[in-house]
Amino acid sequence: MFVDTVIEDKSLHKPAFLLGLSIAVFAFFFAFNFTDTIFGEFLSPVIGNPQESGFFGRFVVSFVLSIIFVLNLLLISFTRLKIQILIVWIELFFLFLAFAYSFDLELAYIFIGEPSKIWLMISKGLFTTIYISAVSIAIATAIAIVGAIAKLSNNGFAYAIASFYTSLFRGLPLLLQIYLIYMGLPQLGFMIDAIPSGIAALSLCYGAYMTEIFRAGIQSIPKGQWEASRALGFKFGLILRKIILPQSIPIIVPPTGNQFIAMLKDSSLVSVLGIWELMFMAKKIGAKDFNNLEMLLTAAMIYWALTIVLEVIQARIERKYQQKA
Amino acid sequence: MIMNASTKTKNENPLISLRGVSKWYGGFQALKDINLEINLKEKIVICGPSGSGKSTLIRCLNRLEAHQEGKIHVSGVELHETMKDIDIVRRDIGMVFQNFNLFPHLTVLENCMAGPNWVRGIDKDEAEKRAVAMLKQVKIPEQADKYPDQLSGGQQQRVAIARSLCMQPKVMLFDEPTSALDPEMVSEVLDTMVELANSGMTMICVTHEMGFARQVADRIIFMADGEIVEQNTPDEFFNNPQSDRTKTFLNQILI
Ligand SMILES: Nc1ncnc2c1ncn2[C@@H]1O[C@H](COP(=O)(O)OP(=O)(O)OP(=O)(O)O)[C@@H](O)[C@H]1O
Ligand SMILES: [Mg+2]
C-alpha cells in the first residue's frame, strides 16, 4: 500500500468534529443509562444512591463517561502510531475482560482440582488440538500443491479428479464430512479411529480450499514469465519451482494463513467424535460441575492465544517476502 | 510475393525454414501460407501494420505458438506438436520481448545465470563468469546485484538481451524490443542490438525502427493481413517499394 506523504489534519483535532463526537457519545451513554452499573456506584459520592438518583444521576453518569471517553481518544491521538495501537489493544482487551467478568463467573473453579482443570485443558486438550491441526495443515498443504497443479494441467483425468474433489469438499459442511468419514469408511470395510478420521476430514476440506488459493496464486503470475522461461528451454517442473512458485508465495501466504487459523478453530468440530481436544474437554469437564461457561471461556482464551501465535508467524513470513521483492 | 533477385540466395541448409505455414486463432487466420528461409548470420527485420501477424510469426519460430499447416524447421529439426526435444531447440533460440519479462524475484546476475546453470549444465562459477561478461557487453555490469524493478526500462531490456545471450544462442528473436521504452532509452537498446548484429549474430527483429533496419538488415520483410507482402534489401525496400501497401505503410511511418 502507498501511504501518502502529505498528512491530513486529524479529524479528532477539529473542534467541530470533537463537539459532534462528544454529543453523540453523550447521547449514547444517556440512551443506554449506565446508572445501575459499576459506574453509578463509582459516582455515588456525587449522585447519592444510584437507584434513586433519577434524571440527575443519569445525566452525571453519562456526562462523566463521555468526557472520559473523548478525553481518552484525544490523548491517544497525540501519541505515536505504535503506541496508539498498543493502548487501544489493551483498552479493548480490558473491555472484553469486563464483559466476561459481568457473567458472574467462578473463575477460581478452573484452578482447583488435582490436577487442576486448566492444566488438564493445556496438557491434554491443547496438545491434541495442536497435534491434529499441525498434521492436518501439513497434509492439506501437500494436497493443495498437487491439486493446484492438477487443476492447471491439461491432463483431463488430473483436472477432472481435482475439480471434482474441490467441488465436493468445498460443497459439504465440515461437520458432515467428519461424520461421513468416521461412519462411512467402516461401511466400506476400512476401520478408522476417531483421530485419523478427524485429521482426514480436516485435511481434505482445507486441502480443497487451499487448492483454489494455490491455483489462483499460480495463475496470478503474468503469462510473460512462463513465455520467457519456455523460451529459455525450461521444463514445466523447473518453471513452477524456480520461477512461478517463488513469485506466488507472497500472494499465497496471507490467505493461507487465514486458512490455517480457520482450521485450528474448526478442529473443535472433531469433538463430536469424542476426541479429547480442547472443545471436547471444555464441554465434558464443565458439564460435570455445571460450570460450563468457565470452561468454555478457558477454551476460548486458549484458542485465541493459539491464533495469535499463528498471526505473528504469518506476519513474519509476509515481511520476509516483502523485503525480497 | 515480390522478391528481388539479389536477395534470392540459394542455400541448401538454411538455419530456419518455413514452408507453407498457416496459423489460425479459432476461425481467424493470423498467418497465411508463409514461405521463408533464414540463413546463418542473416539479419532480418519484419515490419508491417498492427495485427498483421508479425508477433505470431516470430513466436512460431520457437513454438511459443503452434502453427496448423505447413512445416517449420529450425537447425534441421521440424517443430511439431508431438516433438520430444522442443526445449533443446529453444535453448538455441534467444528471445527478447516487448515488455522484457525478466524474473522479478531474481537479481540481474541471477537472471543471466539461470538458463546456463539450470538447463545447460554449466556450474555456478562458470555461469557467473559468463553472465558478468554478457552484462559488460550490454554495458551494465554495475547493475548485476540489483533486482529488475530497480532498473530503467532501457536497462531492463539490455539485461533481457544479456540473459538470452548467456545461453549462447544460434539466433536471436526480437519482438518490438523498443516499443515499450521512453524515447531517450530507445537508442541505448538499439545500440546494443547494432553491436550484436556486427558481432555476427543471426537476428530476426520485429521493429518499426527504420533507422536500425537500414543500418543492419540484410532483408526487410513487410507483412500485412498474415501474409508476407514484400521482402527486399533495405535499399530496394525504402527506395523502390513494389506494392501499394508497402508504399502506404512507408509513407505513414517515415513522415
Ligand atoms: N491469442 C490470440 N487469440 C486470438 N487472436 C489473436 C491472438 N493473438 C493474436 N491474435 C490476432 O492475430 C492477429 C495477428 O496478431 P499479432 O500479434 O501477430 O500482430 P502483430 O503484427 O504483432 O501486431 P502488433 O504490431 O500490434 O504487435 C491479430 O489480428 C490479433 O488480433
Ligand atoms: Mg506484435
PDB file of C-alpha atoms in Angstrom, chain A residues 2 28 32 54 67 106 136 197 216 262 287 300 309 313 318 320:
ATOM      1  CA  PHE A   2       1.064   3.541  -0.610  1.00  0.00           C
ATOM      2  CA  PHE A  28     -25.272   7.023  23.522  1.00  0.00           C
ATOM      3  CA  PHE A  32     -28.428   3.238  27.438  1.00  0.00           C
ATOM      4  CA  GLY A  54     -33.140   9.802  38.747  1.00  0.00           C
ATOM      5  CA  ILE A  67     -15.824  13.103  28.970  1.00  0.00           C
ATOM      6  CA  GLU A 106     -16.487 -18.598  39.463  1.00  0.00           C
ATOM      7  CA  SER A 136      -3.879 -31.615   9.000  1.00  0.00           C
ATOM      8  CA  SER A 197     -10.783 -39.636  10.620  1.00  0.00           C
ATOM      9  CA  ALA A 216      -5.192 -18.561  -8.052  1.00  0.00           C
ATOM     10  CA  ALA A 262      -9.702 -21.212  10.456  1.00  0.00           C
ATOM     11  CA  ALA A 287     -20.890 -30.082  32.278  1.00  0.00           C
ATOM     12  CA  ALA A 300     -11.911 -19.632  24.087  1.00  0.00           C
ATOM     13  CA  VAL A 309       0.750 -17.167  17.578  1.00  0.00           C
ATOM     14  CA  ILE A 313       4.151 -16.228  12.293  1.00  0.00           C
ATOM     15  CA  GLU A 318       4.856 -11.812   4.891  1.00  0.00           C
ATOM     16  CA  LYS A 320      10.280 -11.647   4.856  1.00  0.00           C
TER      17      LYS A 320
END
